[in-house]
Every structure is written in structure tokens, then in C-alpha cells.
Tab-separated table of C-alpha atoms in Angstrom:
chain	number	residue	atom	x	y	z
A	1	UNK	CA	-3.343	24.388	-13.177
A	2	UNK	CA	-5.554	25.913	-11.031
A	3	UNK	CA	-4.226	28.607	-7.699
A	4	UNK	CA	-5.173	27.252	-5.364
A	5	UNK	CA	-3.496	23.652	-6.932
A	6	UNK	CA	-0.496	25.235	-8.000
A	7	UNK	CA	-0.234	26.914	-4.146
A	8	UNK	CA	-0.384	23.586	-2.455
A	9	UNK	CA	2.127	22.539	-4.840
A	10	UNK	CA	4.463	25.796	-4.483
A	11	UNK	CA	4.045	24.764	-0.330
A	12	UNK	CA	5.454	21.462	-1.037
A	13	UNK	CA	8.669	22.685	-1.349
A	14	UNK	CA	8.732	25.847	0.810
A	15	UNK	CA	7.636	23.997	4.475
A	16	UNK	CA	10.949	21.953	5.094
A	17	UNK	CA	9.008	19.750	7.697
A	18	UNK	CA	7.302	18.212	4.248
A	19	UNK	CA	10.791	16.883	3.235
A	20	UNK	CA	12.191	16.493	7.017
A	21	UNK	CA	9.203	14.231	7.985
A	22	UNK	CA	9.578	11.652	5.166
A	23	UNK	CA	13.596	11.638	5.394
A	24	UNK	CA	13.500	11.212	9.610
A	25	UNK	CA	11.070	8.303	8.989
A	26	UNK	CA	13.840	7.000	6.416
A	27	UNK	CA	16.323	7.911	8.881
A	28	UNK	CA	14.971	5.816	11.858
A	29	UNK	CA	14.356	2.722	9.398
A	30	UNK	CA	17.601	2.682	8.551
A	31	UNK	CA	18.796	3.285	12.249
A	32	UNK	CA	16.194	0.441	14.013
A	33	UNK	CA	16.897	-2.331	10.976
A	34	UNK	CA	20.345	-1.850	10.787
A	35	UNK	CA	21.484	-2.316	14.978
A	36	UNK	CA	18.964	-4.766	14.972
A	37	UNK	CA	20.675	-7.009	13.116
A	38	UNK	CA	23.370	-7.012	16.341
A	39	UNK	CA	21.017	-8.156	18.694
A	40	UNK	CA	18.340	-10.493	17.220
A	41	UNK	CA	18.646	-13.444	16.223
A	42	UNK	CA	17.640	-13.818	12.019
A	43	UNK	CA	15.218	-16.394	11.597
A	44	UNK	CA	16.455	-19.149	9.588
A	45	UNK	CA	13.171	-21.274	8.406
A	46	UNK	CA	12.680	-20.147	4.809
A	47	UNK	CA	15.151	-18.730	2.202
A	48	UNK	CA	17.055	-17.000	1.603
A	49	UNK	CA	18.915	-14.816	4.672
A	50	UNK	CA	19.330	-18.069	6.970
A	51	UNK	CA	21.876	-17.182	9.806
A	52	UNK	CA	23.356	-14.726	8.356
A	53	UNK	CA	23.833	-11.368	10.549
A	54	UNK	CA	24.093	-8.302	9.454
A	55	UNK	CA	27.211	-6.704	10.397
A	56	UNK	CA	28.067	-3.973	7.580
A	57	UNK	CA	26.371	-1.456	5.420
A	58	UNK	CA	27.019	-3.646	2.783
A	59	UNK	CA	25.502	-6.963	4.382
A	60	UNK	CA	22.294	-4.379	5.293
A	61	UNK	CA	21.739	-3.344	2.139
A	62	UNK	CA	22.385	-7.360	0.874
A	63	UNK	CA	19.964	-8.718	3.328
A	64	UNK	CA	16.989	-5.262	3.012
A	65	UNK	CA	16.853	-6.581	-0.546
A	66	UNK	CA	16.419	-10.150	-0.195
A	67	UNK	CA	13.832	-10.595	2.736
A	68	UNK	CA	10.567	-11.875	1.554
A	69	UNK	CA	8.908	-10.276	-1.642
A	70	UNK	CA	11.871	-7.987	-2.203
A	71	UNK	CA	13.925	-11.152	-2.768
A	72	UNK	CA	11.640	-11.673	-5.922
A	73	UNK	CA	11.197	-7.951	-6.903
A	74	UNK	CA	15.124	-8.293	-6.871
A	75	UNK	CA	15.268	-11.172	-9.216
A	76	UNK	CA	13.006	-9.696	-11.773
A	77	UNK	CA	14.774	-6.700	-11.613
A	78	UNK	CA	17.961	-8.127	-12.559
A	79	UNK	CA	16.895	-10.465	-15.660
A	80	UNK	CA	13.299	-10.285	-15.567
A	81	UNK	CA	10.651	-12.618	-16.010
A	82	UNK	CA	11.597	-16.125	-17.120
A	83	UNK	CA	9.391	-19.365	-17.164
A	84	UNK	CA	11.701	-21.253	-15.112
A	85	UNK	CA	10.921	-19.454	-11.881
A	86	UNK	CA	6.449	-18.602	-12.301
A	87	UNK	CA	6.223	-17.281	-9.109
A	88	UNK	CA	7.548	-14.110	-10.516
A	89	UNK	CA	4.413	-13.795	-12.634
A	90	UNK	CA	2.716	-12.895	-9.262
A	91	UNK	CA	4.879	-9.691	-8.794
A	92	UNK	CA	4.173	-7.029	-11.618
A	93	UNK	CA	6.880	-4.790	-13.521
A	94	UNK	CA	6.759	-1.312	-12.410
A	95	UNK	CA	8.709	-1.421	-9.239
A	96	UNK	CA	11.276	-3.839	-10.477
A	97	UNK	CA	12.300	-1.497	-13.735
A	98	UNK	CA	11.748	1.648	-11.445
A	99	UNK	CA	14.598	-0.352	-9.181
A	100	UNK	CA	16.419	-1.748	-11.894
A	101	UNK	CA	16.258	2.376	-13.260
A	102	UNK	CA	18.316	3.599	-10.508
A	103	UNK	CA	20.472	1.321	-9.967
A	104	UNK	CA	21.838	1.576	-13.568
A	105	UNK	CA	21.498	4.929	-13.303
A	106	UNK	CA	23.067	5.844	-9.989
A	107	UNK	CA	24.669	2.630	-8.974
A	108	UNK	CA	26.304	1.468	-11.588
A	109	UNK	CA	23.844	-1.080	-12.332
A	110	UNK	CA	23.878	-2.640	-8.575
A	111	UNK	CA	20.120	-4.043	-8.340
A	112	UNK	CA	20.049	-4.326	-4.401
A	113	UNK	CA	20.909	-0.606	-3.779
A	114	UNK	CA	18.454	0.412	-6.486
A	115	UNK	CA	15.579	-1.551	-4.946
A	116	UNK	CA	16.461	-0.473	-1.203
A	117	UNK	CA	16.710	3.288	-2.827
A	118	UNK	CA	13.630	2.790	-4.803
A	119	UNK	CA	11.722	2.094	-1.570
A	120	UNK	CA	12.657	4.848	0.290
A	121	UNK	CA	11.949	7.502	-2.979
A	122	UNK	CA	8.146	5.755	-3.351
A	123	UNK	CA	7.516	6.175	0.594
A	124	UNK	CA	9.196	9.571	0.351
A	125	UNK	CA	6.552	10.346	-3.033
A	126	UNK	CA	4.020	8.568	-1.380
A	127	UNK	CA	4.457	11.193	2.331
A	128	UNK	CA	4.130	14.143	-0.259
A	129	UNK	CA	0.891	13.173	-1.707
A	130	UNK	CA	-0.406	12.046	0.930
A	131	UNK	CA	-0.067	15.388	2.759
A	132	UNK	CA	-1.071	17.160	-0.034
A	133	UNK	CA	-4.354	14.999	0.055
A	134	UNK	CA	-4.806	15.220	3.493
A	135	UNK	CA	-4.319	19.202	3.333
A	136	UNK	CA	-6.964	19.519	0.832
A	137	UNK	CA	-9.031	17.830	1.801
A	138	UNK	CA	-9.018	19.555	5.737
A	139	UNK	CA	-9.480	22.940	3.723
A	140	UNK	CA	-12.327	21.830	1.795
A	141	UNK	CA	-14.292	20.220	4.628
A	142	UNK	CA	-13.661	22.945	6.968
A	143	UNK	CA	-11.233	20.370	9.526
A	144	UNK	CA	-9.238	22.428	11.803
A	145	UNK	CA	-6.494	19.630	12.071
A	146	UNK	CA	-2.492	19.729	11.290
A	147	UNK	CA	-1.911	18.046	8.475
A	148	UNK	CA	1.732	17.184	9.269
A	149	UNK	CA	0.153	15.270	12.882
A	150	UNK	CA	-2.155	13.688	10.087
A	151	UNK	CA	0.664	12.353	8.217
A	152	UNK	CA	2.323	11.266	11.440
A	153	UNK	CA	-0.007	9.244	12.473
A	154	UNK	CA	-0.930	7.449	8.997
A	155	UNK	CA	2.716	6.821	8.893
A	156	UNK	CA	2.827	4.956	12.172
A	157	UNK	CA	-0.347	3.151	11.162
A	158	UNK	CA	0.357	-0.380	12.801
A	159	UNK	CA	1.953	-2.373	9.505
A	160	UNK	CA	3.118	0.819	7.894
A	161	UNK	CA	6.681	0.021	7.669
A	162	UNK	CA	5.524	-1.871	4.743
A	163	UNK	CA	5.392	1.815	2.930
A	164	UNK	CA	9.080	1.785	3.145
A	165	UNK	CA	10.740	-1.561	2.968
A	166	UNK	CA	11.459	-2.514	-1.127
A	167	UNK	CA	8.088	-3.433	-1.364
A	168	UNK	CA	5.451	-2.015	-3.923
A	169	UNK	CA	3.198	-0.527	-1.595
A	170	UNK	CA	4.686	2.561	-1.588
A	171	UNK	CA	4.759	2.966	-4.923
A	172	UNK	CA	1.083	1.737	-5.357
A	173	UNK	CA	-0.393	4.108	-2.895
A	174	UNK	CA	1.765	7.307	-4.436
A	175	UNK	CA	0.525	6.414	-7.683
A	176	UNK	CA	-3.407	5.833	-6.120
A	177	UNK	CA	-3.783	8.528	-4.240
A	178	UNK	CA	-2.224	10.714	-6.950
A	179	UNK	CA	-5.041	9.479	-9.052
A	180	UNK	CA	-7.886	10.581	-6.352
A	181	UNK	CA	-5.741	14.181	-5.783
A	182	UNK	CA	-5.610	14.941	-9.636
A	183	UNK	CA	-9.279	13.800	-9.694
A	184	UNK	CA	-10.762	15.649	-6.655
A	185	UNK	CA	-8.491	18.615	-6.515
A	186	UNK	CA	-6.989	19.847	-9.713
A	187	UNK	CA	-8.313	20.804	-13.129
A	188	UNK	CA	-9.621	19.359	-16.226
A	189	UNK	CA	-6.551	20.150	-18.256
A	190	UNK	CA	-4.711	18.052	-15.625
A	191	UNK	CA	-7.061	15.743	-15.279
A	192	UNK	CA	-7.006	15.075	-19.269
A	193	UNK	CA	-3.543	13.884	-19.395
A	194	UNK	CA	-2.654	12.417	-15.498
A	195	UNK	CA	-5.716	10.693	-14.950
A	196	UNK	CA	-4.757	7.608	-17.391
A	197	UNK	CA	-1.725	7.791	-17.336
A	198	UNK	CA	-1.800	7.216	-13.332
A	199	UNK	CA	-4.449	4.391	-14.302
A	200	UNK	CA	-2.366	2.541	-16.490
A	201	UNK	CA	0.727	2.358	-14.034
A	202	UNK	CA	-1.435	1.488	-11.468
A	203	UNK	CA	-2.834	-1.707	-13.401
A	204	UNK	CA	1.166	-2.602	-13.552
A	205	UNK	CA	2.229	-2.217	-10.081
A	206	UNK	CA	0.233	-4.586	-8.241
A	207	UNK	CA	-2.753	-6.711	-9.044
A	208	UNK	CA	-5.264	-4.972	-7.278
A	209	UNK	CA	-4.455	-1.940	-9.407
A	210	UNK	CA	-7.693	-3.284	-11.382
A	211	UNK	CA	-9.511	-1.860	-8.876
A	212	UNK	CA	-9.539	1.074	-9.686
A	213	UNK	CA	-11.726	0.267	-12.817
A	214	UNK	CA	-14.713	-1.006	-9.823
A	215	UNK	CA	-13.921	2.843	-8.562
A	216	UNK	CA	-14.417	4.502	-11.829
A	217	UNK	CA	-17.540	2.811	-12.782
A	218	UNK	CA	-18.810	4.422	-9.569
A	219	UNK	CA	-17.778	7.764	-10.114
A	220	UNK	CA	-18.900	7.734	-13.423
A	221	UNK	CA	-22.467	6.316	-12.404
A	222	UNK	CA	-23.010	8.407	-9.077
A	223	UNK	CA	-21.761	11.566	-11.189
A	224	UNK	CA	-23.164	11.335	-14.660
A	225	UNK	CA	-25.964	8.288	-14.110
A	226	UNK	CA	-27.599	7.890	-11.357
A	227	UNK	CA	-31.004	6.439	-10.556
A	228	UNK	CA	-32.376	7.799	-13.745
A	229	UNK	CA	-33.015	5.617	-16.844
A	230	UNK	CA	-30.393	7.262	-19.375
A	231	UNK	CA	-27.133	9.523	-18.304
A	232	UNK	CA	-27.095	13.104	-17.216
A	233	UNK	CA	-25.718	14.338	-21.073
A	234	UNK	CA	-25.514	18.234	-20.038
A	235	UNK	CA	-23.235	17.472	-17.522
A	236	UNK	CA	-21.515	15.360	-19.621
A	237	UNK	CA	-20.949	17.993	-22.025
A	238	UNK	CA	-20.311	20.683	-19.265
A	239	UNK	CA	-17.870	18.494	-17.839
A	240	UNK	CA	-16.514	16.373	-21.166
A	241	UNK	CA	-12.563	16.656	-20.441
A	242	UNK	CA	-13.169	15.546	-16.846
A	243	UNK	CA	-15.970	12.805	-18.067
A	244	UNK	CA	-13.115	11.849	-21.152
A	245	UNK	CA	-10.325	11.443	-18.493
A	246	UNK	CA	-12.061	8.907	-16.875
A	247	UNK	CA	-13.313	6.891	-19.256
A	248	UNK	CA	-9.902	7.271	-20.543
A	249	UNK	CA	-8.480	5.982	-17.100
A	250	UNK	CA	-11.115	2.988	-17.155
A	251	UNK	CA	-10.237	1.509	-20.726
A	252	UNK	CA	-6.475	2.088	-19.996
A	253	UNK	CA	-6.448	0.132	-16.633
A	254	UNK	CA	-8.284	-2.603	-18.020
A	255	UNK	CA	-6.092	-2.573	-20.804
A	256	UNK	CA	-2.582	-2.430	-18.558
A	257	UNK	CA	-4.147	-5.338	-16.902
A	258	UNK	CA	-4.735	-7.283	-19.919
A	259	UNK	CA	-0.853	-6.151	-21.453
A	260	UNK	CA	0.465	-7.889	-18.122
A	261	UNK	CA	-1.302	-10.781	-18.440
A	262	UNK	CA	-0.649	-11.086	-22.353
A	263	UNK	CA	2.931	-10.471	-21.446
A	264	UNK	CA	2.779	-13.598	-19.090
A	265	UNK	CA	0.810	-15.907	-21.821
A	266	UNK	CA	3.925	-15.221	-24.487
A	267	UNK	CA	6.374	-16.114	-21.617
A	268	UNK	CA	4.363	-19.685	-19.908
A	269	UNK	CA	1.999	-20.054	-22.449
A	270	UNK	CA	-0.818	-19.453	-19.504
A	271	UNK	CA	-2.698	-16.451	-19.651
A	272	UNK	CA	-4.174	-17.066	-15.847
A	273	UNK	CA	-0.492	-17.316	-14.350
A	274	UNK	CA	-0.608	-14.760	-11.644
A	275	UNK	CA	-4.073	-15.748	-10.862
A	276	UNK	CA	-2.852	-19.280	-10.454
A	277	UNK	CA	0.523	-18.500	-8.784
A	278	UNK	CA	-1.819	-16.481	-6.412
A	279	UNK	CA	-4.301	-19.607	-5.545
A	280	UNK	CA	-0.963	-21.623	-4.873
A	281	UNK	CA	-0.233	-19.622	-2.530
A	282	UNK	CA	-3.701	-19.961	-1.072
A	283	UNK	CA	-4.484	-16.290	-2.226
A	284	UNK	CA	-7.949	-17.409	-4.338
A	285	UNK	CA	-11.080	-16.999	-3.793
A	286	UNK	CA	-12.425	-20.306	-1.677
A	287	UNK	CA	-15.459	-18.704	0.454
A	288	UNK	CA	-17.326	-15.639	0.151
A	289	UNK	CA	-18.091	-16.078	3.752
A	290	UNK	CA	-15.939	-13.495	5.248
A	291	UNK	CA	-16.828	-14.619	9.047
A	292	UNK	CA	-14.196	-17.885	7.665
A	293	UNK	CA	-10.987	-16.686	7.420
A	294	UNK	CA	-11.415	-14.646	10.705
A	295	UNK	CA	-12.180	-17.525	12.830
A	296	UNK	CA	-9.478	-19.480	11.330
A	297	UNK	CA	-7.088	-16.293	12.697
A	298	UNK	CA	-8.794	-16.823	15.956
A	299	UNK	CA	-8.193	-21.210	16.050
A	300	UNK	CA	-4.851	-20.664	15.139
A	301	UNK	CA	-3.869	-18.062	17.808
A	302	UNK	CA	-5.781	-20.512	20.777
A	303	UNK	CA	-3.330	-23.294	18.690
A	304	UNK	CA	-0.401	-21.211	19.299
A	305	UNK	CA	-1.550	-20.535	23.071
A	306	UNK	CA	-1.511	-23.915	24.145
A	307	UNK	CA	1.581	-25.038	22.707
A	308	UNK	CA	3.554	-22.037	23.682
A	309	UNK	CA	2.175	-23.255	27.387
A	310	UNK	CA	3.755	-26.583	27.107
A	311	UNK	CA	7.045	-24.993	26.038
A	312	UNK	CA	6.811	-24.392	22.462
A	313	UNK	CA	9.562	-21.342	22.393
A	314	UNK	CA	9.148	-20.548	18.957
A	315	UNK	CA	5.109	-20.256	19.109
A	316	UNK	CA	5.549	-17.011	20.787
A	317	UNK	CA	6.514	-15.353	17.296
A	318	UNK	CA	3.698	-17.018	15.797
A	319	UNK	CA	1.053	-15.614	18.728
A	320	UNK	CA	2.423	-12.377	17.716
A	321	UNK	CA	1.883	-12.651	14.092
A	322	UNK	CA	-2.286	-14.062	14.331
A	323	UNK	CA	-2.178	-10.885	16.872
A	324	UNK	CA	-1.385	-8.815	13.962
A	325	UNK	CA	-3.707	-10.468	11.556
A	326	UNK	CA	-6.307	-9.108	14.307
A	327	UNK	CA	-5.315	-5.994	14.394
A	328	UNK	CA	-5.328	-5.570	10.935
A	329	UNK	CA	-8.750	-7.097	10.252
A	330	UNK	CA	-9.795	-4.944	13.282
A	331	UNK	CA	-8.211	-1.934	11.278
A	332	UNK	CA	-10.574	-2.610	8.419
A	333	UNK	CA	-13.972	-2.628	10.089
A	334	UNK	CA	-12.744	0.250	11.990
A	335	UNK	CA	-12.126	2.238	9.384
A	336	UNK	CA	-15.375	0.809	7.349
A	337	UNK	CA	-17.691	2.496	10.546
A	338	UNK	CA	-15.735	5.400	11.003
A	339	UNK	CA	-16.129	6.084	7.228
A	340	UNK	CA	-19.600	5.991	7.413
A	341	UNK	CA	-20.749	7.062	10.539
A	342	UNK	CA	-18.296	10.503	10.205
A	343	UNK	CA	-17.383	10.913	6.617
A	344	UNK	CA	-19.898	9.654	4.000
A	345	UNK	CA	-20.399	13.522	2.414
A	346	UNK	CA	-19.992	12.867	-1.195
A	347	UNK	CA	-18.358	11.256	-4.190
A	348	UNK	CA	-14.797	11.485	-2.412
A	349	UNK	CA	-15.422	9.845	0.706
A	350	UNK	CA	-17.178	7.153	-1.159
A	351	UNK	CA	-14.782	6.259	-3.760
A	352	UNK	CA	-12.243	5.667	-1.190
A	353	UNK	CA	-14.393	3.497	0.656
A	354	UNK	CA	-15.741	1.327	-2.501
A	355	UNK	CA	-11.754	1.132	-3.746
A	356	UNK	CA	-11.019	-0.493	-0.161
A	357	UNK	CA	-13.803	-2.784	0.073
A	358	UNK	CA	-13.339	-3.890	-3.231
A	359	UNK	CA	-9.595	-4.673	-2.606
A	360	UNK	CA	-9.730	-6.427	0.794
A	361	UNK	CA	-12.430	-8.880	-0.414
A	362	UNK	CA	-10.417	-11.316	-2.291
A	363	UNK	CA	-7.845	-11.309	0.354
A	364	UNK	CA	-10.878	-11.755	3.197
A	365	UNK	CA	-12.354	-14.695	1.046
A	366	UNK	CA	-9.244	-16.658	0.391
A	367	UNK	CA	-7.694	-19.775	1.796
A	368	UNK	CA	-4.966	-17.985	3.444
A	369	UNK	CA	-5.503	-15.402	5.770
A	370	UNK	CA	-1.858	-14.477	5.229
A	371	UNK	CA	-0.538	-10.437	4.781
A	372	UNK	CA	-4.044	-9.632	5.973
A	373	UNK	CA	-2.667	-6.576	8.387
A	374	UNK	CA	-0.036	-5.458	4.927
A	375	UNK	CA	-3.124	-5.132	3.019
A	376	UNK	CA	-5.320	-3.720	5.673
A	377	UNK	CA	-2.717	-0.594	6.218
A	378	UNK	CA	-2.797	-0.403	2.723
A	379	UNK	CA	-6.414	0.648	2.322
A	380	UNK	CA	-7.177	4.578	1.789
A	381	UNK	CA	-10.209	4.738	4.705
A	382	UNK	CA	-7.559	2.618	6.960
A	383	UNK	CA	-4.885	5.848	6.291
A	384	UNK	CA	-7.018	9.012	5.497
A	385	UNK	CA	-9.741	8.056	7.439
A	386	UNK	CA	-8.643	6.956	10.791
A	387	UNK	CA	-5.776	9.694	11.830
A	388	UNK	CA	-8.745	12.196	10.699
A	389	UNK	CA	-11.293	10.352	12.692
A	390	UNK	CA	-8.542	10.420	15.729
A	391	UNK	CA	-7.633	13.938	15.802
A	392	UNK	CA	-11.236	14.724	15.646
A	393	UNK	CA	-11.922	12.981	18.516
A	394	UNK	CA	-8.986	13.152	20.873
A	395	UNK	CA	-7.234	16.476	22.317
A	396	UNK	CA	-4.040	16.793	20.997
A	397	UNK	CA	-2.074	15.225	24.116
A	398	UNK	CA	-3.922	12.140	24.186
A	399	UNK	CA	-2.947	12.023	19.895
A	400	UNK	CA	0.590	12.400	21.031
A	401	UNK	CA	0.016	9.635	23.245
A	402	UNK	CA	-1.460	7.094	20.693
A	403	UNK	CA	1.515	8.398	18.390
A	404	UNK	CA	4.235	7.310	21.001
A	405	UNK	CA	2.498	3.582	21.223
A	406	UNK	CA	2.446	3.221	17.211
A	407	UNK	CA	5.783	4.220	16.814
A	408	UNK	CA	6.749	1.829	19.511
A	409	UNK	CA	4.587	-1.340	17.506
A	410	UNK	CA	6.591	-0.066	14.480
A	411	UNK	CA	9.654	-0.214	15.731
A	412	UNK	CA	8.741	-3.350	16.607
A	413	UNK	CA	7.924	-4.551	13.460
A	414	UNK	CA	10.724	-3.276	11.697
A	415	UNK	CA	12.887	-5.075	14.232
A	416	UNK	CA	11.298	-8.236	13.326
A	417	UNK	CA	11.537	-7.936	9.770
A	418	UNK	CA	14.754	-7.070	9.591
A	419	UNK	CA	15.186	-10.409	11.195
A	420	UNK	CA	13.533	-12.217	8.170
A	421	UNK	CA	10.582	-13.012	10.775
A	422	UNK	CA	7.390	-13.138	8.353
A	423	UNK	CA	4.727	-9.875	9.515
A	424	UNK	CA	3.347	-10.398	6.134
């Protein structure tokens, strides 16, 4: 390991605002989703909280691990994946064996504390490495710009409480941007063994983990290719554990991809069954006409308009939600012109932006515009590139400012989650 990687790393545990920041976050969660459940009303539409209020620890921690996705991540944690039920084909393994992991570990085998606990340890991983990022990558480009306010604000991203809630986000983006840290800013010898190995558990925590193989390509083309007819081979050779690593990552990924799927084929007897659960769902492909699904968010939220103005009650949720959906397409393009216009230096800035493009396609193109703002916050430009582009631009009391009004659409969020209200 190189000194200046293994300082960063020494740092990590020497500043205590590295651990306080992550743990307050966890704190406040805890703190906004549990009282919340004494004052609003749980939505009761779709399965499986119905009425039920929260009213204990015990009933928090119950109802934290059975809203939404973390209802499935919860089943396949406790007896895994089973023909029967093929919507759990849609949701792949790591996070539920991390979470079944600690709960048999530390919880004496109690799957809804070890997915709740599980969340909070990948968003408190996830804080860590993202600072670390974010700290190099200020020193290297000369930024004069606290990290910790950095990691504030990417943390209050609108949609971010998805980094904590048992989700898989977390988890993904810890594991991601470990990949890009170990790849930008550490040494070969690291690079030889954490580069794949970081690929291959990314290719089994969530389906866009494959990715990362559209990402690699490009490194290895704007880095050893180029325009020219055959590949750069001194560089190769000057650079052959680095160059190894990532070919290593690439054939891994693909092949942690193709172990899932294989896995899914012995259990159905279709190879294609998250890719069909998916289009169910109305997550395929339909369009590649991007300007679609955004104009159905629009007709939907004048829908929602007019019948919320001849009484519909309910439709004022629903105006809230397409809101959202907005702001988190909004979030995307942002990011997309702010990553050009003020950060397109090199290979770095790049593979970031091709690993978020590539990702938010599919969901862009489907026929559902559905979790659009949860995977918009989830995009590297949306969360390296924004705070950076914000703290460049604003003094430092007008960033304290738009940090007060994100915690406050947070807050908000989490409140309606916690409700079982759908935010994606």
C-alpha cells in the first residue's frame, strides 16, 4: 500500500467526525421513522404492514424490515430462493446472506434485526468510502472544499434515505465506489487482488452491477487503446498488474452475472427469470425514446392535479410522488451538465459518468417510470458530482442553507416511508 493510501486510511479512524457523521445520520433515522409511526397514518393499499402502527421497538424493527423490497430481501434471507414465489429472482443474494450473516451471528438467527442492522453497517461502509473518495479526489484536483460538508450534502441528496433503509443500495454503492477508490487511488498490488474481487460482488448485489463491465471496457480502451489501430503494448507491460486486474474484474463480473442467472435456471428452469420478473413489473426495455417516460411523469402529475381539485384526498400523496420522479430525472441531467461542463479532466471523471449513463438507461426506456428518483440518487455524478459542483459555486452560508432544505425533504421522506407510502 502506498503512503499516501495507507494515510487516508490511518485518518479514517483518527477524525471521530468520520464515525460520528455516519452514526448521527443512523441516529436521526431511527429517531424520525420510529415517532412517526405515532402520528401518521400507515398506508394500507398493498401488503404487507396494512394498519398496523408502530408502537414498540419491536413492532419498528418488524415493520423497517417488511416495507417494500426489504419485505422480499427478508424472505430470501430466511429460506432463500424457491420457485414458488419468482419474484425473488429479481432481488440478488449478497445483501440477503450479508443479513441473514448477522443475524445468526449476533441475533441469534433473528432475520429482521439482521437486515435492519445490515442496512445501517452498508450506509455506515458506504459514508467511509465515500469520504475517502471524495478526500482524494479534492487533494488530487487541487479543490479547496471540506470533505465532511461534501459528505453532508451527498447524504441529504433528495432520495438518499434509500442508502440506509434495508435496501441494497448501500451496499452496492460501498462496494462501487470501493472499486473506483482501489482503481484511481491505491496501488497495483492492491489493485491485483480487490479489483475482482469487488467486481464479482458487485455482479451479485444488484442487476446493474453488470455495468461495471460497460465501465471497464472504457477504461481499458481510453487507457491502453485508443484511436490507434492495435493497443498501446508498452504500457501494457509497464502497467501489466493494473492492466491484469481489470481484465480480471471484467471476466469475473460477467461471470458473477452469469452464476446468478445459472443459479436461477436450476431453480425455475428459466435462465431469463429476473429479466422477465423485471418486464412484469414494467421494468423492460419498451422505447429507446427517453423524451417517453418523462412525459408520461408529466400526464400523470396534471392527472393527479385535477382529481385532487375535485376532492380526491388521497391524490395528494400521489402529486407528491410524480414530484419526486421530477426531481430525480431533474437530478440526472443535472448532474450529466455539471459533469461535463466542470469536471470532464480525465479517465476518472469519465468512468463515473459512462457507469451512470449506462445504468439509468434501461430504467429511462422502460414501461414504468417507477423508482426513477431511487435510482437517480444512486448514480456516482448525481453524489460526487453535484455537492462538489455546489460547494464550488456557493459560499459556504448559502451551502448550509441548501443543507437545511435537504435534510428537511429527507425527513420527509423517511416519514413517508416509514408509513409504507411507496417513494420508490
Amino acid at each position: 500500500m502506498s503512503q499516501k493510501f495507507s494515510s487516508v486510511i490511518t485518518s479514517l479512524f483518527r477524525k471521530p467526525l468520520l464515525w460520528l457523521l455516519p452514526l448521527t445520520v443512523i441516529v436521526f433515522f431511527i429517531v424520525v421513522s420510529f415517532w412517526s409511526g405515532f402520528f401518521v397514518r400507515p398506508n394500507a393499499v398493498i401488503f404487507p404492514r396494512q394498519d398496523r402502527v408502530i408502537a414498540n421497538a419491536s413492532d419498528w424493527v418488524q415493520a423497517l424490515s417488511t416495507t417494500w423490497d426489504s419485505t422480499l430481501y427478508s424472505m430470501i434471507a430466511a429460506r432463500g430462493y424457491y420457485p414458488e414465489k419468482p419474484s425473488l429472482f429479481a432481488f440478488f443474494p449478497l445483501f440477503p446472506l450479508e443479513a441473514r450473516a448477522i443475524a445468526t451471528v449476533f441475533f441469534d438467527g433473528y432475520i429482521p434485526l439482521g437486515i435492519v442492522a445490515a442496512g445501517f453497517l452498508n450506509f455506515f461502509l458506504f459514508c467511509l468510502v465515500l469520504w475517502f473518495f471524495l478526500a482524494q479526489y479534492t487533494k488530487k484536483f487541487h479543490l479547496k472544499i471540506s470533505t465532511s460538508s461534501l459528505v453532508v450534502t451527498a447524504v441529504f441528496l433528495p432520495f438518499a434515505f434509500f442508502w440506509i433503509v434495508p435496501y441494497t443500495e448501500s451496499l452496492f454503492l460501498f462496494l462501487l465506489m470501493s472499486w473506483f477508490a482501489v482503481l484511481f487511488f491505491s496501488t497495483k498490488k492492491w489493485q491485483l487482488f480487490f479489483l475482482p474481487l469487488l467486481a464479482f460482488a458487485l455482479a451479485l448485489t444488484r442487476p446493474n452491477g453488470i455495468s461495471l463491465a460497460v465501465v471497464i471496457v472504457f477504461f481499458l480502451w481510453k487507457e491502453y487503446w485508443g484511436f490507434t489501430p492495435v493497443p498501446d503494448f508498452s504500457k501494457i507491460r509497464q502497467q501489466w498488474k493494473r492492466f491484469t486486474a481489470v481484465v480480471a474484474s471484467l471476466t469475473v463480473n460477467v461471470l458473477g452475472l452469469l452464476a446468478f442467472m445459472s443459479y436461477g435456471y436450476g431453480k425455475t428452469g428459466d435462465f431469463f427469470i429476473s429479466t422477465h420478473v423485471q418486464a412484469e413489473w414494467g421494468r423492460g426495455a419498451s422505447t429507446w425514446r427517453i423524451w417517453q417516460p418523462i412525459v408520461e411523469v408529466f400526464r400523470a402529475l396534471a392527472d393527479q392535479w385535477d382529481e385532487w381539485t375535485q376532492g380526491c384526498i388521497a391524490c395528494s400523496y400521489w402529486i407528491a410522488y410524480d414530484t419526486y420522479l421530477i426531481i430525480g430525472i431533474a437530478l440526472f441531467f443535472l448532474a450529466i451538465i455539471v459533469t461535463l461542463v466542470y469536471f470532464r479532466r480525465g479517465t476518472l471523471q469519465q468512468s463515473l459518468l459512462v457507469f451512470s449513463v449506462v445504468t439509468f438507461v434501461l430504467p429511462l426506456t422502460s414501461q414504468s417510470y417507477q423508482s426513477l428518483d431511487r435510482f437517480a440518487v444512486a448514480l456516482p455524478i448525481v453524489f460526487v458530482f453535484i455537492p462538489l459542483w455546489l460547494h464550488k459555486k456557493l459560499s459556504p452560508a448559502a451551502v448550509g442553507l441548501v443543507q437545511a432544505v435537504l435534510v428537511m425533504i429527507w425527513t420527509t421522506c423517511v416519514i413517508l416511508y416509514s408509513g409504507h407510502y411507496w417513494l420508490g
